[in-house]
Tab-separated table of C-alpha atoms in Angstrom:
chain	number	residue	atom	x	y	z
A	166	UNK	CA	105.976	99.051	87.258
A	167	UNK	CA	108.753	99.661	89.843
A	168	UNK	CA	106.359	102.089	91.670
A	169	UNK	CA	104.046	99.175	92.526
A	170	UNK	CA	106.761	96.934	93.849
A	171	UNK	CA	107.745	99.852	96.264
A	172	UNK	CA	104.038	100.360	97.120
A	173	UNK	CA	103.485	96.668	97.974
A	174	UNK	CA	106.832	96.675	100.004
A	175	UNK	CA	108.881	94.329	97.802
A	176	UNK	CA	105.945	91.959	98.114
A	177	UNK	CA	105.288	92.050	101.984
A	178	UNK	CA	101.775	93.588	100.808
A	179	UNK	CA	100.869	90.422	99.549
A	180	UNK	CA	101.392	88.473	102.753
A	181	UNK	CA	98.740	87.835	105.337
A	182	UNK	CA	98.702	90.657	107.893
A	183	UNK	CA	100.225	92.840	105.159
A	184	UNK	CA	100.324	96.100	107.229
A	185	UNK	CA	102.530	94.403	109.963
A	186	UNK	CA	104.633	92.653	107.250
A	187	UNK	CA	105.184	95.809	105.438
A	188	UNK	CA	105.652	97.756	108.487
A	189	UNK	CA	108.621	95.353	109.277
A	190	UNK	CA	110.345	97.078	106.480
A	191	UNK	CA	110.325	100.178	108.239
A	192	UNK	CA	113.023	99.018	110.643
A	193	UNK	CA	115.708	98.660	107.868
A	194	UNK	CA	114.566	102.132	106.636
A	195	UNK	CA	115.081	103.711	110.237
A	196	UNK	CA	118.524	101.973	110.505
A	197	UNK	CA	119.634	103.505	107.278
A	198	UNK	CA	119.100	106.873	108.173
A	199	UNK	CA	122.233	107.240	110.436
A	200	UNK	CA	124.182	104.909	107.953
A	201	UNK	CA	123.447	107.428	105.294
A	202	UNK	CA	124.976	110.384	107.593
A	203	UNK	CA	121.863	111.607	109.036
A	204	UNK	CA	122.907	111.486	112.602
A	205	UNK	CA	121.083	114.527	114.031
A	206	UNK	CA	117.630	114.606	115.172
A	207	UNK	CA	116.813	117.448	112.656
A	208	UNK	CA	118.363	115.750	109.827
A	209	UNK	CA	116.485	112.571	110.572
A	210	UNK	CA	113.155	114.571	110.917
A	211	UNK	CA	113.891	116.120	107.733
A	212	UNK	CA	114.390	112.644	106.121
A	213	UNK	CA	110.958	111.424	107.781
A	214	UNK	CA	109.274	114.226	106.171
A	215	UNK	CA	110.746	113.479	102.877
A	216	UNK	CA	109.846	109.798	103.137
A	217	UNK	CA	106.165	110.523	104.158
A	218	UNK	CA	106.050	113.071	101.055
A	219	UNK	CA	107.545	110.439	98.850
A	220	UNK	CA	104.838	107.815	100.083
A	221	UNK	CA	101.842	110.091	99.248
A	222	UNK	CA	102.220	109.875	95.363
A	223	UNK	CA	103.524	106.299	95.629
A	224	UNK	CA	100.458	105.014	97.524
A	225	UNK	CA	98.191	107.297	95.343
A	226	UNK	CA	99.554	105.665	92.229
A	227	UNK	CA	99.085	102.173	93.543
A	228	UNK	CA	95.545	103.004	94.680
A	229	UNK	CA	94.626	103.906	91.008
A	230	UNK	CA	96.262	100.960	89.797
A	231	UNK	CA	94.181	98.713	92.088
A	232	UNK	CA	91.083	100.524	91.834
A	233	UNK	CA	90.289	100.403	95.477
A	234	UNK	CA	90.561	102.931	98.332
A	235	UNK	CA	93.541	101.995	100.571
A	236	UNK	CA	94.032	98.584	99.190
A	237	UNK	CA	95.567	96.185	101.876
A	238	UNK	CA	98.355	95.288	99.483
A	239	UNK	CA	99.665	98.863	99.678
A	240	UNK	CA	102.272	98.966	102.612
A	241	UNK	CA	104.634	101.985	101.564
A	242	UNK	CA	102.854	104.089	104.076
A	243	UNK	CA	103.665	101.551	106.855
A	244	UNK	CA	107.312	101.462	106.191
A	245	UNK	CA	108.154	104.850	104.934
A	246	UNK	CA	106.498	106.397	108.145
A	247	UNK	CA	107.951	104.013	110.747
A	248	UNK	CA	111.297	106.014	111.170
A	249	UNK	CA	109.043	108.844	112.632
A	250	UNK	CA	108.382	106.604	115.570
A	251	UNK	CA	112.192	106.261	116.214
A	252	UNK	CA	113.037	109.820	116.073
A	253	UNK	CA	115.424	110.942	118.794
A	254	UNK	CA	115.469	107.414	120.394
A	255	UNK	CA	118.686	105.105	120.538
A	256	UNK	CA	119.003	102.351	117.858
A	257	UNK	CA	118.732	99.337	120.245
A	258	UNK	CA	116.835	96.033	119.585
A	259	UNK	CA	114.390	96.692	122.578
A	260	UNK	CA	113.698	100.333	121.315
A	261	UNK	CA	112.816	99.046	117.697
A	262	UNK	CA	110.807	96.362	119.260
A	263	UNK	CA	108.683	98.758	121.403
A	264	UNK	CA	108.443	101.232	118.596
A	265	UNK	CA	107.296	98.580	116.237
A	266	UNK	CA	104.579	97.461	118.534
A	267	UNK	CA	103.409	100.952	119.590
A	268	UNK	CA	103.364	102.046	115.878
A	269	UNK	CA	101.142	99.035	114.862
A	270	UNK	CA	98.904	99.492	118.014
A	271	UNK	CA	98.268	103.061	117.119
A	272	UNK	CA	97.869	102.347	113.321
A	273	UNK	CA	95.118	99.614	114.066
A	274	UNK	CA	93.424	101.499	116.873
A	275	UNK	CA	93.584	104.874	114.891
A	276	UNK	CA	92.911	107.328	117.751
A	277	UNK	CA	91.658	110.647	116.713
A	278	UNK	CA	92.687	112.418	114.588
A	279	UNK	CA	94.200	109.430	112.726
A	280	UNK	CA	90.957	107.913	111.728
A	281	UNK	CA	89.564	111.324	110.315
A	282	UNK	CA	92.786	111.605	108.310
A	283	UNK	CA	92.252	108.244	106.787
A	284	UNK	CA	89.198	109.627	105.063
A	285	UNK	CA	91.311	112.120	103.102
A	286	UNK	CA	91.414	111.268	99.336
A	287	UNK	CA	94.010	109.399	97.492
A	288	UNK	CA	97.559	108.786	98.706
A	289	UNK	CA	97.323	111.765	101.240
A	290	UNK	CA	94.633	109.601	103.208
A	291	UNK	CA	96.665	106.514	103.007
A	292	UNK	CA	99.694	108.213	104.459
A	293	UNK	CA	98.438	110.749	106.969
A	294	UNK	CA	96.652	108.329	109.187
A	295	UNK	CA	100.128	106.410	109.468
A	296	UNK	CA	101.884	109.745	110.220
A	297	UNK	CA	99.679	110.359	113.026
A	298	UNK	CA	99.955	106.810	114.255
A	299	UNK	CA	103.608	107.304	114.325
A	300	UNK	CA	103.622	110.577	115.935
A	301	UNK	CA	101.438	108.757	118.800
A	302	UNK	CA	103.976	106.071	118.902
A	303	UNK	CA	106.737	108.504	118.997
A	304	UNK	CA	105.421	110.377	122.270
A	305	UNK	CA	104.648	107.110	123.887
A	306	UNK	CA	108.098	105.720	123.023
A	307	UNK	CA	109.660	108.733	124.547
A	308	UNK	CA	107.565	108.384	127.661
A	309	UNK	CA	108.446	104.864	128.012
A	310	UNK	CA	112.060	105.088	127.670
A	311	UNK	CA	112.181	108.240	129.865
A	312	UNK	CA	110.483	106.456	132.845
A	313	UNK	CA	111.714	102.765	132.020
A	314	UNK	CA	115.167	103.694	130.669
A	315	UNK	CA	116.883	103.033	133.893
A	316	UNK	CA	115.433	99.677	134.206
A	317	UNK	CA	116.366	98.992	130.377
A	318	UNK	CA	119.945	100.153	130.989
A	319	UNK	CA	120.158	98.023	134.006
A	320	UNK	CA	119.225	95.010	131.933
A	321	UNK	CA	121.742	95.937	129.300
A	322	UNK	CA	119.201	96.556	126.824
A	323	UNK	CA	119.937	100.260	126.204
A	324	UNK	CA	123.501	101.950	125.866
């Protein structure tokens, strides 16, 4: 079942701290967008929307397969929504690290409306809270790099 392999993040969903392990796959997904020729913010935003929409049925099928709501082995929602947290930001290691940490923080804490979105049924509920968490992460990341950008550039961590 190829959908299951994608839903469990090529096996990362079987590891301890599966959400964090699965979310790490989001880094190469985000890196792939410009490599695929998606260099503008609009094209990357469209790709993020497409990835999130792809995650909904994928996670829904996996949930039905496992017979358990938002089974911890399902991590496609983590890695297919992570690129949202990187929209409009430079692809530098420090940015990926901050985006990863903030997206995990917001996914774990689930500020409103993320927690309420998780209550939606099926794949939509699995993915919607991660989209919300990554949107919170995106706003936080832009604020961090707006205010701390000069420091990061001075350190040579940003172009």
